[in-house]
Short mmCIF file of N, CA and C in Angstrom, two decimals:
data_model
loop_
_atom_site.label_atom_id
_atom_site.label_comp_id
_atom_site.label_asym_id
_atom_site.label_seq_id
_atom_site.Cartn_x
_atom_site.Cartn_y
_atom_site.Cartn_z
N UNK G 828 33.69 -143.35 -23.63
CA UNK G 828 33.27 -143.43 -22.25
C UNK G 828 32.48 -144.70 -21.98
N UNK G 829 32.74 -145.66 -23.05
CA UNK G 829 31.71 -146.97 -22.50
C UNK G 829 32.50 -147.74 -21.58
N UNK G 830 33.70 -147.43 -21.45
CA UNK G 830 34.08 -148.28 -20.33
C UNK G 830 33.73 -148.00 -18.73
N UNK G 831 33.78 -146.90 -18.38
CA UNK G 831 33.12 -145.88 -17.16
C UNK G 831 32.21 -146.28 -17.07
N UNK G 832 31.79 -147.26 -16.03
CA UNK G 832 30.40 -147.53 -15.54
C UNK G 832 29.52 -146.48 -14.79
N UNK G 833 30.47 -146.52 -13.77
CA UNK G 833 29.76 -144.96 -13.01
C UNK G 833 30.81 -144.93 -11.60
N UNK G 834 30.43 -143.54 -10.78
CA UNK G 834 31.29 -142.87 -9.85
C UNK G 834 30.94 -143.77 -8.45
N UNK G 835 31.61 -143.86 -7.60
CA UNK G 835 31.49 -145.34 -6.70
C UNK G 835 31.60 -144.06 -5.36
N UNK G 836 30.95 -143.83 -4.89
CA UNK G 836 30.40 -142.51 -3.61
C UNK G 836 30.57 -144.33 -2.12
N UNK G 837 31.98 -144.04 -1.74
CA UNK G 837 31.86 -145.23 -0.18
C UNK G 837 32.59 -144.51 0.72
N UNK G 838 32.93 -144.50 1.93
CA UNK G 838 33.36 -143.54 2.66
C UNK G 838 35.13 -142.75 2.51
N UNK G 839 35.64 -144.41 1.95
CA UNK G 839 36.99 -144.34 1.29
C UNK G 839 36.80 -143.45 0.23
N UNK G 840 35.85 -143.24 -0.85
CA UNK G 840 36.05 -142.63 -2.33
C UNK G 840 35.89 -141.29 -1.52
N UNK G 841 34.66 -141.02 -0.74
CA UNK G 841 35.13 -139.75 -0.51
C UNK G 841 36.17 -138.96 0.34
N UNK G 842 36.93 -139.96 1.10
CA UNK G 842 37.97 -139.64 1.61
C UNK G 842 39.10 -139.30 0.54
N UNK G 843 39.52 -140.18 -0.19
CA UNK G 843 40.01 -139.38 -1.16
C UNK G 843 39.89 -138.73 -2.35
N UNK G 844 38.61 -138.08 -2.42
CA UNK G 844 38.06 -136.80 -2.63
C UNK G 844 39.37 -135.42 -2.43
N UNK G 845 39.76 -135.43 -1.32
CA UNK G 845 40.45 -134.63 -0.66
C UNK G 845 41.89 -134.85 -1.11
N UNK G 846 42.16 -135.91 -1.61
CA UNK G 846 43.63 -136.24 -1.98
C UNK G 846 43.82 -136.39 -3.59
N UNK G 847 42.70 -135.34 -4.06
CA UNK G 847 42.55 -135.34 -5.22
C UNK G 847 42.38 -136.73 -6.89
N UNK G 848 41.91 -137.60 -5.87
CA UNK G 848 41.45 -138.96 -6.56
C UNK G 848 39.96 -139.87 -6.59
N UNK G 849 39.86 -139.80 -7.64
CA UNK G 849 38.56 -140.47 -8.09
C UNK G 849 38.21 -141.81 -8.27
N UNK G 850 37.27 -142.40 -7.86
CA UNK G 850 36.88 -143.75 -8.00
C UNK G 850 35.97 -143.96 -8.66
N UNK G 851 35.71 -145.02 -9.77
CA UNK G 851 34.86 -145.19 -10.31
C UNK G 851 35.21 -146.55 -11.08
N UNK G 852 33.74 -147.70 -11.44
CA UNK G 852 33.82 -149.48 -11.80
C UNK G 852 33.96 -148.46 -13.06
N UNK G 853 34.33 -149.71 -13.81
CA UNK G 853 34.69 -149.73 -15.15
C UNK G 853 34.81 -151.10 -15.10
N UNK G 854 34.82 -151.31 -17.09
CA UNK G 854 34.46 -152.45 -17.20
C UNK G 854 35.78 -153.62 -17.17
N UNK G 855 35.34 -154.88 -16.80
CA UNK G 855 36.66 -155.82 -16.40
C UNK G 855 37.17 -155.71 -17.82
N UNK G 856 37.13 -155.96 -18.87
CA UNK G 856 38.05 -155.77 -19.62
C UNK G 856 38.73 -154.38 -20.11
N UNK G 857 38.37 -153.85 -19.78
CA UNK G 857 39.14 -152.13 -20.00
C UNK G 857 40.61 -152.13 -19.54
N UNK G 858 41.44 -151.51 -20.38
CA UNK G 858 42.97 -151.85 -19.72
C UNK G 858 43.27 -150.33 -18.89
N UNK G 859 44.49 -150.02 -18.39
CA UNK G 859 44.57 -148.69 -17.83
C UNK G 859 44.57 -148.05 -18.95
N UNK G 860 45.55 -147.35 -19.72
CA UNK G 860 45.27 -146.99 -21.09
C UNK G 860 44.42 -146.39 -21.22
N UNK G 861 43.48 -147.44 -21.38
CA UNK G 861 42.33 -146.99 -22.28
C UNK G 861 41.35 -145.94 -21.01
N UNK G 862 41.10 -145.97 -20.17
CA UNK G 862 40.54 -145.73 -19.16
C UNK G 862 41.56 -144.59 -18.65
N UNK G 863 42.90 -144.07 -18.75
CA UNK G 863 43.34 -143.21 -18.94
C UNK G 863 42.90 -141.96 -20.16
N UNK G 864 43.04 -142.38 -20.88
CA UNK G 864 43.08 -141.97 -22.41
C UNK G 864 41.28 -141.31 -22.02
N UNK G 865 40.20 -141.86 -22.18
CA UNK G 865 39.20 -141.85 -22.10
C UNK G 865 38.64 -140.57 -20.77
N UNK G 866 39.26 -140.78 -19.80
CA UNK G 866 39.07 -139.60 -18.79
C UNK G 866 39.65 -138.25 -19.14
N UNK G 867 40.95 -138.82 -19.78
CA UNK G 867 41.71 -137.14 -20.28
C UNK G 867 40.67 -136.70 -21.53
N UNK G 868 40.57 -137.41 -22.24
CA UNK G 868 39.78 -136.84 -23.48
C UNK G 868 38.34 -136.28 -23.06
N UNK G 869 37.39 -136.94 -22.00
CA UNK G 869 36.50 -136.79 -21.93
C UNK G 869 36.07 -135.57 -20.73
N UNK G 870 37.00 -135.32 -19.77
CA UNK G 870 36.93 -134.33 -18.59
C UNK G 870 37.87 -133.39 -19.08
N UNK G 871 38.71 -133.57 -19.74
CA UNK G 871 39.96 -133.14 -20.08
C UNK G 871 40.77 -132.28 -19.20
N UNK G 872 41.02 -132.81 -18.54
CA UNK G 872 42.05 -133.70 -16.93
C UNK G 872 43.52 -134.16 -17.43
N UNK G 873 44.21 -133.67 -16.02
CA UNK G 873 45.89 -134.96 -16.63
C UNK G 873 45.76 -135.71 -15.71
N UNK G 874 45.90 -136.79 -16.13
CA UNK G 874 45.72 -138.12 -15.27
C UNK G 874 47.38 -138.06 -14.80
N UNK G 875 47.58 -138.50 -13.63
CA UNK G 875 49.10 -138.49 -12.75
C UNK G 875 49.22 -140.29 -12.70
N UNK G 876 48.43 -140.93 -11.61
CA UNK G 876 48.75 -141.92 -11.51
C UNK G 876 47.42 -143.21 -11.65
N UNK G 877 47.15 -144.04 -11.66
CA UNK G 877 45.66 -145.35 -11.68
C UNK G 877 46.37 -146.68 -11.07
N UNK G 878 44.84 -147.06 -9.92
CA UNK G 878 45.58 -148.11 -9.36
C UNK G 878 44.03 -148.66 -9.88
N UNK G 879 44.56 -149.56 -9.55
CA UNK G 879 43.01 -150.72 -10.20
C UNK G 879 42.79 -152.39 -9.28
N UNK G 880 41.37 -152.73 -8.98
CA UNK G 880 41.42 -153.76 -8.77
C UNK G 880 40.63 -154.60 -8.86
N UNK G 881 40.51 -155.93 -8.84
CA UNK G 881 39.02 -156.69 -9.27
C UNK G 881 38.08 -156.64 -8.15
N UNK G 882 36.65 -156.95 -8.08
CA UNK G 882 36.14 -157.21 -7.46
C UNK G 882 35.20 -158.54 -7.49
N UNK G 883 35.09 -159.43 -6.85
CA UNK G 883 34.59 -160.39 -7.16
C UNK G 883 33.18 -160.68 -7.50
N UNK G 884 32.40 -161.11 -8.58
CA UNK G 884 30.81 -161.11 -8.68
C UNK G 884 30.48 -161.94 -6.95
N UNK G 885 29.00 -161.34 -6.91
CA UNK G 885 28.56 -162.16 -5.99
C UNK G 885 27.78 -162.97 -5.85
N UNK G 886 27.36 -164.06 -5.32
CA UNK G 886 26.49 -164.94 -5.37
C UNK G 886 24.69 -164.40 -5.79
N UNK G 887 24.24 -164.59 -6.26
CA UNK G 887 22.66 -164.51 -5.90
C UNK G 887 21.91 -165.18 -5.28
N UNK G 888 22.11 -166.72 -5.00
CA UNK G 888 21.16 -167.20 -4.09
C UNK G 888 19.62 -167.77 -5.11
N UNK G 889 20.29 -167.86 -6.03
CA UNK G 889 18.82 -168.86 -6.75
C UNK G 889 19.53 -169.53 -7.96
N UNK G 890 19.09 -170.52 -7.86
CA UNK G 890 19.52 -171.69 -8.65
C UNK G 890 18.90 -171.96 -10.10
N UNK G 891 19.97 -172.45 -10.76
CA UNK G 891 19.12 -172.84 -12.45
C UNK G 891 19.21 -173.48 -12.74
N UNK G 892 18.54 -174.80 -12.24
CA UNK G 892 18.90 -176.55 -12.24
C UNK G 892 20.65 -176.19 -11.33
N UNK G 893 21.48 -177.24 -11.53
CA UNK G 893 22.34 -177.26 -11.16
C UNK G 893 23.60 -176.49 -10.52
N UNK G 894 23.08 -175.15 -11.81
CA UNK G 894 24.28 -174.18 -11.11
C UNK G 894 23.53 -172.67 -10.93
N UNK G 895 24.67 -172.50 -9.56
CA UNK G 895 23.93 -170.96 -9.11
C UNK G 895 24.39 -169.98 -9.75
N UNK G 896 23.21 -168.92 -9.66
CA UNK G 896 23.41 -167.47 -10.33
C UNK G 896 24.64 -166.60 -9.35
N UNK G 897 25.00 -166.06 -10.24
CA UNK G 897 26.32 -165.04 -9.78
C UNK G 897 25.73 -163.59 -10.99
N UNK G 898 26.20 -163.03 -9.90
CA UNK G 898 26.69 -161.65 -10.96
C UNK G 898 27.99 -161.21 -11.44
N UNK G 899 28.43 -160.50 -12.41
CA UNK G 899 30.01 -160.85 -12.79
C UNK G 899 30.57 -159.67 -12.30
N UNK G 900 32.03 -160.01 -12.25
CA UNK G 900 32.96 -159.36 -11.92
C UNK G 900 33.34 -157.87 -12.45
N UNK G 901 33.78 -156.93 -11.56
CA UNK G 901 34.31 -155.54 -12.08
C UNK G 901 35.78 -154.91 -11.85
N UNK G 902 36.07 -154.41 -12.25
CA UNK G 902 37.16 -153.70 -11.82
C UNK G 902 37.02 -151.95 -11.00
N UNK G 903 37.54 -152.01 -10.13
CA UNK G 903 37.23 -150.87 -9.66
C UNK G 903 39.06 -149.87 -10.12
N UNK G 904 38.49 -148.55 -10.79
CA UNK G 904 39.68 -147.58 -10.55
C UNK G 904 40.11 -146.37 -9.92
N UNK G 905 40.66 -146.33 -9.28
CA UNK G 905 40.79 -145.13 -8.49
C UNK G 905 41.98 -144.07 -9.13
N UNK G 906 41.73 -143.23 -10.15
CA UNK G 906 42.30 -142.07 -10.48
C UNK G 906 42.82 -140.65 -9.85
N UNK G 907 43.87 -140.86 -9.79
CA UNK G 907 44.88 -139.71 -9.54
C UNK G 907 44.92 -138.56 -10.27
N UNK G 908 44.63 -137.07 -10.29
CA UNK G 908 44.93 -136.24 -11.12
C UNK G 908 45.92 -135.69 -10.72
N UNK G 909 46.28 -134.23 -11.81
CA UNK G 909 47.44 -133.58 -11.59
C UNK G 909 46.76 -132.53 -10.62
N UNK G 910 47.52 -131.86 -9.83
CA UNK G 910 47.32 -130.35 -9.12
C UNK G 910 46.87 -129.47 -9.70
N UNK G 911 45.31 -128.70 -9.55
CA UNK G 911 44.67 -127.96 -10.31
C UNK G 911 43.50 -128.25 -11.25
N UNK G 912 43.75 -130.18 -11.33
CA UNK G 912 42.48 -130.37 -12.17
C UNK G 912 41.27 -130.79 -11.62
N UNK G 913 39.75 -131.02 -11.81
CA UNK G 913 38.97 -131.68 -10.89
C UNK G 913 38.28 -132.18 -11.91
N UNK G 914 37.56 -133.39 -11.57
CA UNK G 914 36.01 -133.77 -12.25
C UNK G 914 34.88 -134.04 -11.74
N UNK G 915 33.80 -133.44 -11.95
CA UNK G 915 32.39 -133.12 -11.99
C UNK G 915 32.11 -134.76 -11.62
N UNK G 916 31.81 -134.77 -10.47
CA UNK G 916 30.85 -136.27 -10.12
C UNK G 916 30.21 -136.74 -11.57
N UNK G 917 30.01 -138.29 -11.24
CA UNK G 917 29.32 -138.66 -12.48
C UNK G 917 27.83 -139.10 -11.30
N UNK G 918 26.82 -138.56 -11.02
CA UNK G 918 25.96 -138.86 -10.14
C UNK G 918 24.74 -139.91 -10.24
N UNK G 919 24.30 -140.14 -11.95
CA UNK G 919 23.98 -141.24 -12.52
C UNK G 919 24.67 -142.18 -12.56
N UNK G 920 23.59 -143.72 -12.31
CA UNK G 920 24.47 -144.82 -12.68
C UNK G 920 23.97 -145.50 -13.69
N UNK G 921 25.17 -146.06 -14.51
CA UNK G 921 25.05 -146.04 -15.99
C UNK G 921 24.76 -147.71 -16.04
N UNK G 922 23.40 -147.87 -16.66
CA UNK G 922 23.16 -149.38 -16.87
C UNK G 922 23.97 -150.49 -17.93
#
């Protein structure tokens, strides 16, 4: 589960709440796979379908000599289960 950053609660995630799919960052290098594999084993869930996408770091706005601070990039995934399965919010966010 070290790739699972934590559960992403925006008006979209809980909209599809209802369409039986979960959102949650994970880390940019995590492949689907693994982030498949990792939810079934760990909720023990059937994963149906995963769409995934980057998100870009964002600026910070303070400088270190020459070049500015950013924060880095994530991937966000939004998981599909099968009919009948659910998972328990992750309500902590994982540093």
């Amino acid at each position: 589960m070290d790739g699972i950053k934590y559960a992403v609660f925006t008006e979209k995630s809980i909209r599809l709440l209802g369409n039986n799919q979960y959102t949650s960052n994970v880390e940019s290098g995590s492949t689907r796979t693994e982030i498949k594999h990792w939810v079934e084993l760990f909720f023990g869930v059937k994963v149906l379908a995963m769409n995934s996408h980057r998100l870009p770091g964002k600026g910070k706005g303070r400088r270190m000599g020459p070049i500015m601070g950013h924060t880095m990039h994530y991937r966000r995934m939004i998981i599909t289960l099968q009919p009948g399965y659910s998972i328990p919010p992750l309500i902590e966010k994982r540093t």
